[in-house]
CSV table of C-alpha atoms in Angstrom, one decimal:
chain,number,residue,atom,x,y,z
A,718,MET,CA,47.7,169.2,99.6
A,719,LEU,CA,51.3,169.2,98.2
A,720,LEU,CA,54.4,167.8,99.8
A,721,THR,CA,56.5,170.4,98.0
A,722,HIS,CA,60.0,169.7,96.9
A,723,CYS,CA,62.9,171.8,98.3
A,724,PHE,CA,63.6,174.8,96.1
A,725,ILE,CA,66.9,174.7,94.3
A,726,PRO,CA,67.4,177.9,92.2
A,727,ASP,CA,68.1,177.4,88.5
A,728,ASN,CA,71.0,179.8,88.6
A,729,PHE,CA,72.7,178.1,91.5
A,730,SER,CA,76.4,177.7,91.0
A,731,PRO,CA,78.4,175.3,93.2
A,732,ASP,CA,81.6,176.9,92.0
A,733,VAL,CA,80.7,180.4,93.2
A,734,MET,CA,78.3,179.2,95.9
A,735,THR,CA,75.9,182.2,95.3
A,736,PHE,CA,72.4,182.5,94.0
A,737,ASP,CA,69.6,185.0,93.7
A,738,MET,CA,66.2,184.2,95.3
A,739,PRO,CA,63.1,184.9,93.2
A,740,ALA,CA,61.0,187.6,94.7
A,741,HIS,CA,58.1,185.2,95.4
A,742,VAL,CA,60.2,182.8,97.4
A,743,SER,CA,60.6,183.5,101.1
A,744,SER,CA,63.1,180.9,102.5
A,745,HIS,CA,65.9,180.4,105.0
A,746,CYS,CA,69.0,178.3,104.9
A,747,VAL,CA,69.8,175.9,107.7
A,748,ILE,CA,72.9,173.9,108.6
A,749,PRO,CA,72.4,170.2,109.2
A,750,ASP,CA,72.6,169.0,112.8
A,751,ASN,CA,72.0,172.6,114.1
A,752,GLN,CA,75.7,172.8,114.9
A,753,TYR,CA,76.0,176.5,114.4
A,754,ASP,CA,74.6,178.8,117.0
A,755,ILE,CA,72.2,181.2,115.2
A,756,ALA,CA,72.3,183.5,118.2
A,757,ASP,CA,75.8,184.5,117.3
A,758,MET,CA,74.7,186.0,114.0
A,759,PRO,CA,74.5,189.8,113.7
A,760,ALA,CA,70.9,190.9,114.4
A,761,HIS,CA,70.6,192.8,111.1
A,762,VAL,CA,71.8,189.8,109.0
A,763,SER,CA,69.3,187.2,107.8
A,764,VAL,CA,70.2,183.5,107.7
A,765,VAL,CA,70.4,183.5,103.9
A,766,SER,CA,72.6,186.6,103.6
A,767,PHE,CA,74.9,185.4,106.4
A,768,LEU,CA,75.6,182.0,104.8
A,769,ILE,CA,76.1,183.5,101.4
A,770,THR,CA,78.4,186.1,102.7
A,771,SER,CA,80.5,183.5,104.5
A,772,LEU,CA,80.6,181.3,101.4
A,773,ARG,CA,81.8,184.2,99.2
A,774,ARG,CA,84.9,184.7,101.4
A,775,ASP,CA,88.1,183.3,100.0
A,776,ASP,CA,90.1,183.9,103.1
A,777,ILE,CA,89.2,181.7,106.1
A,778,ALA,CA,90.9,184.2,108.3
A,779,ASP,CA,88.2,186.7,107.6
A,780,MET,CA,85.5,184.4,109.0
A,781,PRO,CA,83.9,185.2,112.4
A,782,ALA,CA,86.0,183.9,115.3
A,783,HIS,CA,83.1,181.8,116.7
A,784,MET,CA,82.8,179.9,113.4
A,785,PRO,CA,85.5,177.2,113.3
A,786,PRO,CA,87.4,176.6,110.0
A,787,LEU,CA,86.0,173.1,109.8
A,788,TRP,CA,82.5,174.4,109.3
A,789,TYR,CA,83.7,176.6,106.4
A,790,PHE,CA,84.3,173.4,104.4
A,791,GLY,CA,81.1,171.9,105.8
A,792,LEU,CA,79.1,174.8,104.5
A,793,ILE,CA,80.7,174.4,101.0
A,794,GLN,CA,79.4,170.8,101.0
A,795,LEU,CA,76.1,171.0,102.8
A,796,ALA,CA,74.8,174.6,102.8
A,797,HIS,CA,72.5,174.0,99.8
A,798,VAL,CA,69.7,173.8,102.3
A,799,ILE,CA,66.4,175.5,101.9
A,800,THR,CA,63.7,175.5,104.6
A,801,VAL,CA,60.7,177.5,105.4
A,802,ASN,CA,61.7,178.2,109.0
A,803,TYR,CA,65.0,177.8,110.8
A,804,ALA,CA,63.8,178.5,114.4
A,805,THR,CA,60.9,176.1,114.6
A,806,ILE,CA,60.2,172.5,113.6
A,807,ASN,CA,56.7,173.1,112.2
A,808,PRO,CA,56.6,174.9,108.9
A,809,ASP,CA,55.3,178.5,109.0
A,810,LYS,CA,52.6,178.8,106.3
A,811,ASP,CA,53.5,182.5,106.0
A,812,ASN,CA,56.9,181.4,104.8
A,813,CYS,CA,55.8,178.5,102.5
A,814,ILE,CA,57.9,177.8,99.5
A,815,ASN,CA,55.6,179.0,96.7
A,816,TYR,CA,56.5,178.6,93.0
A,817,GLU,CA,54.7,178.5,89.7
A,818,SER,CA,53.2,175.1,89.3
A,819,ASP,CA,49.9,173.3,88.5
A,820,TYR,CA,49.5,172.5,92.2
A,821,HIS,CA,47.8,174.5,94.9
A,822,VAL,CA,50.1,174.8,97.9
A,823,ASP,CA,48.2,174.7,101.2
A,824,ARG,CA,51.0,173.0,103.2
A,825,ALA,CA,54.7,173.3,102.8
A,826,CYS,CA,57.4,171.0,104.2
A,827,GLU,CA,60.5,172.1,106.0
A,828,CYS,CA,63.3,171.1,103.7
A,829,ILE,CA,66.9,170.0,104.4
A,830,VAL,CA,68.9,169.4,101.2
A,831,TYR,CA,72.2,167.5,100.9
A,832,GLN,CA,73.8,168.3,97.6
A,833,SER,CA,76.7,166.2,96.2
A,834,LEU,CA,79.9,167.9,95.0
A,835,GLY,CA,81.4,164.8,93.7
A,836,GLY,CA,81.4,161.9,96.2
A,837,THR,CA,80.2,163.9,99.2
A,838,GLU,CA,79.4,162.0,102.4
A,839,GLY,CA,78.2,163.0,105.8
A,840,ARG,CA,75.6,162.5,108.6
A,841,PHE,CA,71.9,163.2,109.0
A,842,ASN,CA,69.6,163.1,112.0
A,843,SER,CA,66.1,164.0,113.1
A,844,PRO,CA,65.5,167.2,115.0
A,845,ASN,CA,67.1,167.5,118.4
A,846,PHE,CA,68.7,164.1,118.2
A,847,PRO,CA,69.8,162.5,120.6
A,848,GLN,CA,67.2,164.4,122.6
A,849,PHE,CA,63.5,163.6,122.1
A,850,TYR,CA,61.8,164.8,119.0
A,851,SER,CA,58.7,166.9,119.3
A,852,LYS,CA,55.2,165.6,118.7
A,853,GLY,CA,53.1,167.2,116.0
A,854,ILE,CA,55.8,167.5,113.4
A,855,GLU,CA,53.8,168.1,110.2
A,856,CYS,CA,56.4,167.5,107.6
A,857,ILE,CA,60.2,167.6,107.2
A,858,LEU,CA,61.8,166.5,103.9
A,859,PHE,CA,65.4,165.3,103.9
A,860,THR,CA,66.4,165.5,100.2
A,861,PHE,CA,69.6,164.0,98.9
A,862,ILE,CA,70.7,165.1,95.4
A,863,GLY,CA,73.6,163.5,93.7
A,864,ASP,CA,75.6,164.6,90.6
A,865,VAL,CA,74.8,163.0,87.2
A,866,GLY,CA,75.8,159.4,87.3
A,867,GLU,CA,75.6,159.1,91.1
A,868,LEU,CA,73.4,157.1,93.5
A,869,VAL,CA,72.5,157.9,97.1
A,870,GLU,CA,73.2,155.5,100.0
A,871,ILE,CA,71.7,156.1,103.4
A,872,LYS,CA,72.6,153.9,106.4
A,873,PHE,CA,70.8,154.2,109.8
A,874,THR,CA,73.0,153.8,112.9
A,875,ASP,CA,70.3,154.8,115.4
A,876,PHE,CA,66.5,154.5,115.1
A,877,ASP,CA,64.0,155.1,117.9
A,878,MET,CA,60.5,156.1,117.0
A,879,MET,CA,57.0,155.2,118.2
A,880,TYR,CA,56.1,151.6,117.5
A,881,PRO,CA,53.3,150.7,115.0
A,882,ASP,CA,49.7,150.7,116.2
A,883,ALA,CA,48.9,147.3,117.7
A,884,ASN,CA,45.4,147.2,116.1
A,885,ASN,CA,46.3,147.8,112.4
A,886,ASN,CA,50.1,147.7,112.4
A,887,THR,CA,50.4,151.2,110.9
A,888,CYS,CA,52.9,153.8,112.0
A,889,LYS,CA,51.7,156.9,113.8
A,890,ASP,CA,55.1,158.6,113.7
A,891,TYR,CA,56.9,157.6,110.5
A,892,LEU,CA,59.8,158.1,108.2
A,893,ARG,CA,58.8,157.5,104.6
A,894,LEU,CA,61.5,156.7,102.0
A,895,PHE,CA,61.2,157.7,98.3
A,896,LEU,CA,63.9,155.8,96.4
A,897,LYS,CA,62.8,155.7,92.8
A,898,LEU,CA,62.7,159.4,91.9
A,899,ASN,CA,63.4,160.9,88.5
A,900,ARG,CA,63.6,164.3,90.0
A,901,PRO,CA,64.3,165.5,93.6
A,902,GLU,CA,60.6,166.3,94.4
A,903,ILE,CA,57.5,164.6,95.6
A,904,ASN,CA,53.8,165.4,95.9
A,905,GLU,CA,50.9,163.8,97.8
A,906,ASN,CA,50.0,161.5,95.0
A,907,MET,CA,53.4,159.7,94.9
A,908,GLN,CA,53.8,156.3,96.5
A,909,HIS,CA,56.6,155.8,99.0
A,910,ASN,CA,58.8,152.7,98.8
A,911,TYR,CA,59.2,152.2,102.6
A,912,GLU,CA,57.6,153.4,105.8
A,913,LEU,CA,59.7,153.1,108.9
A,914,CYS,CA,58.9,153.3,112.6
A,915,GLY,CA,59.8,151.4,115.7
A,916,SER,CA,63.4,150.7,116.8
A,917,MET,CA,66.7,149.5,115.3
A,918,SER,CA,65.9,145.9,116.3
A,919,THR,CA,62.6,146.0,114.4
A,920,LEU,CA,64.0,147.4,111.2
A,921,GLN,CA,64.3,144.6,108.6
A,922,GLN,CA,66.7,146.8,106.6
A,923,LYS,CA,69.1,149.5,107.7
A,924,THR,CA,70.8,150.5,104.5
A,925,PHE,CA,68.9,151.9,101.5
A,926,TYR,CA,69.9,153.1,98.0
A,927,SER,CA,68.3,155.3,95.4
A,928,LYS,CA,67.5,154.1,91.9
A,929,ASP,CA,68.7,157.4,90.4
A,930,ARG,CA,70.5,160.5,91.7
A,931,SER,CA,67.8,161.6,94.2
A,932,LEU,CA,66.4,160.2,97.4
A,933,ILE,CA,63.9,161.8,99.8
A,934,MET,CA,62.9,161.0,103.4
A,935,GLU,CA,59.7,162.4,104.7
A,936,PHE,CA,59.5,162.7,108.5
A,937,GLN,CA,56.1,163.2,110.3
A,938,THR,CA,54.8,162.7,113.8
A,939,THR,CA,51.0,162.6,113.4
A,940,ARG,CA,50.0,162.2,117.0
A,941,PRO,CA,47.5,164.8,118.2
A,942,LEU,CA,49.1,167.5,120.2
A,943,SER,CA,46.7,166.8,123.1
A,944,GLN,CA,48.0,163.2,123.4
A,945,GLN,CA,50.2,162.4,126.4
A,946,LEU,CA,53.8,163.0,125.6
A,947,THR,CA,55.9,160.0,124.7
A,948,PHE,CA,59.7,160.0,124.5
A,949,PHE,CA,61.5,158.9,121.4
A,950,LYS,CA,64.9,160.1,120.1
A,951,GLY,CA,64.3,159.8,116.3
A,952,PHE,CA,67.0,158.7,114.0
A,953,ARG,CA,70.6,159.2,112.9
A,954,GLY,CA,72.7,157.9,110.1
A,955,PHE,CA,75.3,158.4,107.3
A,956,PHE,CA,74.8,159.2,103.7
A,957,ARG,CA,77.1,158.8,100.7
A,958,PHE,CA,76.9,159.6,97.0
A,959,LEU,CA,78.2,156.7,94.9
A,960,ASP,CA,79.4,156.4,91.3
A,961,ALA,CA,76.7,154.4,89.6
A,962,ARG,CA,79.1,152.9,87.1
A,963,GLN,CA,80.6,150.6,89.7
A,964,PHE,CA,77.3,148.6,89.7
A,965,VAL,CA,77.2,147.9,86.0
A,966,SER,CA,77.8,144.3,84.9
A,967,ASP,CA,80.7,143.7,82.6
A,968,GLY,CA,79.0,141.2,80.3
A,969,VAL,CA,76.5,141.6,77.4
A,970,LYS,CA,72.9,141.8,78.3
A,971,GLN,CA,70.7,139.3,76.5
A,972,SER,CA,68.2,141.1,74.2
A,973,GLY,CA,64.7,141.3,75.4
A,974,THR,CA,65.5,140.3,79.0
A,975,MET,CA,65.5,142.2,82.2
A,976,CYS,CA,68.5,140.7,83.9
A,977,SER,CA,70.2,137.9,81.8
A,978,TRP,CA,73.8,138.3,80.8
A,979,ASP,CA,76.5,136.6,78.7
A,980,PHE,CA,80.2,136.7,79.6
A,981,SER,CA,83.0,135.7,77.3
A,982,THR,CA,86.8,135.7,77.3
A,983,SER,CA,86.8,139.0,75.5
A,984,LYS,CA,87.0,140.3,79.0
A,985,LEU,CA,88.9,137.8,81.2
A,986,SER,CA,87.7,139.2,84.5
A,987,GLY,CA,84.9,141.5,85.6
A,988,LYS,CA,81.8,141.9,87.8
A,989,PHE,CA,78.1,141.1,87.7
A,990,PHE,CA,75.1,141.8,89.9
A,991,SER,CA,71.6,140.9,90.8
A,992,PRO,CA,68.9,143.1,89.1
A,993,LEU,CA,68.7,146.7,90.4
A,994,TYR,CA,71.7,146.2,92.7
A,995,PRO,CA,72.6,147.9,95.1
A,996,GLN,CA,68.8,148.4,95.5
A,997,ASN,CA,66.8,145.4,96.5
A,998,TYR,CA,66.1,142.9,93.7
A,999,PRO,CA,62.5,143.0,92.3
A,1000,SER,CA,59.9,140.4,92.9
A,1001,HIS,CA,59.4,137.5,90.4
A,1002,SER,CA,63.0,137.8,89.1
A,1003,LYS,CA,64.3,135.1,86.8
A,1004,CYS,CA,67.9,135.9,85.7
A,1005,GLN,CA,70.5,133.8,83.9
A,1006,TYR,CA,74.3,134.5,83.9
A,1007,THR,CA,76.2,132.4,81.3
A,1008,PHE,CA,80.0,132.3,81.1
A,1009,TYR,CA,81.6,131.1,77.9
A,1010,GLY,CA,85.3,130.2,78.2
A,1011,GLN,CA,87.6,128.9,75.5
A,1012,PRO,CA,86.9,125.2,74.8
A,1013,ASN,CA,89.5,122.9,76.5
A,1014,GLU,CA,91.5,125.8,77.8
A,1015,GLY,CA,90.2,126.9,81.1
A,1016,THR,CA,87.7,127.1,83.9
A,1017,VAL,CA,85.5,129.8,85.5
A,1018,TYR,CA,86.1,131.2,89.0
A,1019,ILE,CA,83.3,133.2,90.8
A,1020,GLN,CA,83.6,135.1,94.0
A,1021,PHE,CA,80.5,136.5,95.7
A,1022,GLN,CA,81.6,139.7,97.5
A,1023,ASN,CA,78.2,140.3,99.0
A,1024,LEU,CA,75.3,137.8,99.2
A,1025,GLN,CA,71.9,138.8,100.7
A,1026,ILE,CA,69.1,136.6,99.5
A,1027,TYR,CA,65.9,136.2,101.5
A,1028,ASP,CA,65.9,132.6,102.8
A,1029,GLU,CA,62.5,132.2,104.6
A,1030,GLY,CA,64.2,130.5,107.5
A,1031,VAL,CA,64.5,127.2,105.6
A,1032,ASP,CA,67.1,124.6,106.5
A,1033,SER,CA,68.1,124.1,102.8
A,1034,CYS,CA,68.6,126.7,100.0
A,1035,SER,CA,67.0,124.2,97.6
A,1036,LYS,CA,63.8,124.9,99.4
A,1037,SER,CA,64.0,128.6,99.3
A,1038,SER,CA,61.9,130.5,96.8
A,1039,ASP,CA,64.7,133.1,96.5
A,1040,ARG,CA,67.9,131.4,95.6
A,1041,ILE,CA,70.9,131.1,93.3
A,1042,ALA,CA,71.6,127.9,91.5
A,1043,ILE,CA,75.0,127.3,89.9
A,1044,TYR,CA,75.7,124.6,87.2
A,1045,ASP,CA,78.9,123.3,85.8
A,1046,GLY,CA,78.1,123.9,82.2
A,1047,MET,CA,76.1,126.2,79.8
A,1048,ASN,CA,72.6,125.4,81.1
A,1049,SER,CA,70.6,124.0,84.0
A,1050,SER,CA,70.8,120.4,82.6
A,1051,GLN,CA,74.4,120.3,83.6
A,1052,PRO,CA,75.7,119.1,87.0
A,1053,LEU,CA,74.6,121.2,89.9
A,1054,ILE,CA,77.5,122.7,91.9
A,1055,LYS,CA,75.5,124.3,94.7
A,1056,TYR,CA,72.6,126.5,95.8
A,1057,LEU,CA,73.1,129.8,97.6
A,1058,CYS,CA,70.8,131.9,99.7
A,1059,GLY,CA,70.8,133.8,103.0
A,1060,ILE,CA,73.6,136.2,104.0
A,1061,LYS,CA,77.3,135.4,103.3
A,1062,ASN,CA,80.4,137.2,102.1
A,1063,GLN,CA,83.3,135.9,100.1
A,1064,GLU,CA,81.6,132.7,98.8
A,1065,GLU,CA,83.7,131.1,96.1
A,1066,VAL,CA,82.7,128.8,93.2
A,1067,LYS,CA,84.8,127.1,90.5
A,1068,SER,CA,83.8,125.1,87.5
A,1069,THR,CA,85.5,122.1,86.0
A,1070,THR,CA,84.8,123.1,82.4
A,1071,PRO,CA,85.2,126.4,80.5
A,1072,TYR,CA,81.5,127.1,81.1
A,1073,LEU,CA,79.4,128.1,84.0
A,1074,TYR,CA,75.7,128.8,84.3
A,1075,ILE,CA,74.0,130.7,87.2
A,1076,GLU,CA,70.3,131.2,87.7
A,1077,PHE,CA,68.8,133.6,90.1
A,1078,LEU,CA,65.1,133.3,91.2
A,1079,SER,CA,62.9,135.4,93.5
A,1080,ASP,CA,59.2,135.1,94.4
A,1081,GLY,CA,56.7,137.9,95.1
A,1082,ARG,CA,57.2,138.3,98.8
A,1083,ASN,CA,60.3,139.6,100.6
A,1084,GLN,CA,63.2,141.0,98.8
A,1085,ARG,CA,66.8,141.7,99.8
A,1086,GLN,CA,69.8,143.4,98.3
A,1087,GLY,CA,70.8,140.4,96.2
A,1088,PHE,CA,74.4,139.9,95.3
A,1089,ALA,CA,77.6,141.4,93.9
A,1090,ALA,CA,80.2,139.1,92.4
A,1091,ASN,CA,83.4,138.9,90.5
A,1092,TYR,CA,84.3,136.5,87.7
A,1093,THR,CA,87.6,135.3,86.2
A,1094,PHE,CA,88.3,133.0,83.3
A,1095,GLN,CA,91.3,130.9,84.4
A,1096,HIS,CA,93.7,128.7,82.6
A,1097,LYS,CA,93.3,125.1,83.8
A,1098,SER,CA,96.9,125.1,85.2
A,1099,HIS,CA,95.8,127.8,87.6
A,1100,SER,CA,92.4,126.4,88.7
A,1101,ASN,CA,91.2,123.7,91.1
A,1102,SER,CA,88.2,121.5,90.7
A,1103,PRO,CA,85.2,122.2,93.0
A,1104,SER,CA,83.8,119.7,95.3
A,1105,TYR,CA,80.3,118.3,94.6
A,1106,SER,CA,79.9,116.5,97.9
A,1107,ASN,CA,77.3,118.9,99.2
A,1108,PRO,CA,75.7,120.9,96.4
A,1109,ASP,CA,73.2,122.6,98.8
A,1110,TYR,CA,74.8,125.5,100.7
A,1111,SER,CA,73.1,125.9,104.1
A,1112,THR,CA,71.6,129.3,104.9
A,1113,THR,CA,72.9,131.9,107.3
A,1114,THR,CA,70.9,134.0,109.6
A,1115,SER,CA,69.5,137.2,108.1
A,1116,GLU,CA,69.4,140.5,109.9
């Protein structure tokens, strides 16, 4: 059984916004959020031909009167959408997306594709939201495809699905997230990264990022059709395509390490991140960030713009398995400035010497996003000495 990826023709051109469907593919285009009334389309025009015709028009004035100009631009950004059936939620096997492959397709997924045209952003939602979604939804894939060098960010603003089974804590209705894809496609043998159900209050995390340019959400409601109807709205959120270059540390990565970096005055200021940022940091991380200023000429100033470190509910960051330790020197034998963990923004640290050493540790249990920070090598006349009166920064409450 194949969870087929959404079909994107090889000859697709975002500049012209036209393409030719292979003869063996029977598909339809849909508009996200179902904001266009399909009943207004001419009876003899298929969904595909209508959308393509609209996109080929250079003059908005030539568009149908019932189609507002705003949607013309919406189509340019979001009409790269292929699905096996527009009118129904459940895929029609007669209209499966078949293509040459080594897999036998006995079930196709309804597909909704959001394609970036350079920093595109917008909204997504489950079928019928904010009305109740149907039971027995076999498979809908929400596929986000960024340009080369982009990452995908999705953020849930509403979430209302059936709660996990009380006996085994498994989701009956679920939204599975595939974040670490090399290509915008999945099959039944691929392992998802997250499986979500329940409500906004039960979600441990509401914002997710792809590792590469693609991200897929698989939505299924596996309850038997004979089961008593229950009422859940589904989900809604925002997506963005981000420039991956903004998450690259400005130092020099130490050879043979996963996440250890050296920073020198060859670049007086810059940024650095926890491993995999903005994705969650991996388990069993041990990273060192060493800052080498000019001897006797300055200090190091660090500002954490975002800090999300799992804190286990401890009353002291020194007791947390996931933590940041900051030392006033080139290694951990130097005086400790402070520990950091929990959730906090705009945390500042200053050294008294031209050197600073930061160590980041995580265990094998819960992971969070980590940190994003800026550094500056300062001249001593522009810096103030830090206080060592309380080297242990108390945690804040996590979401």
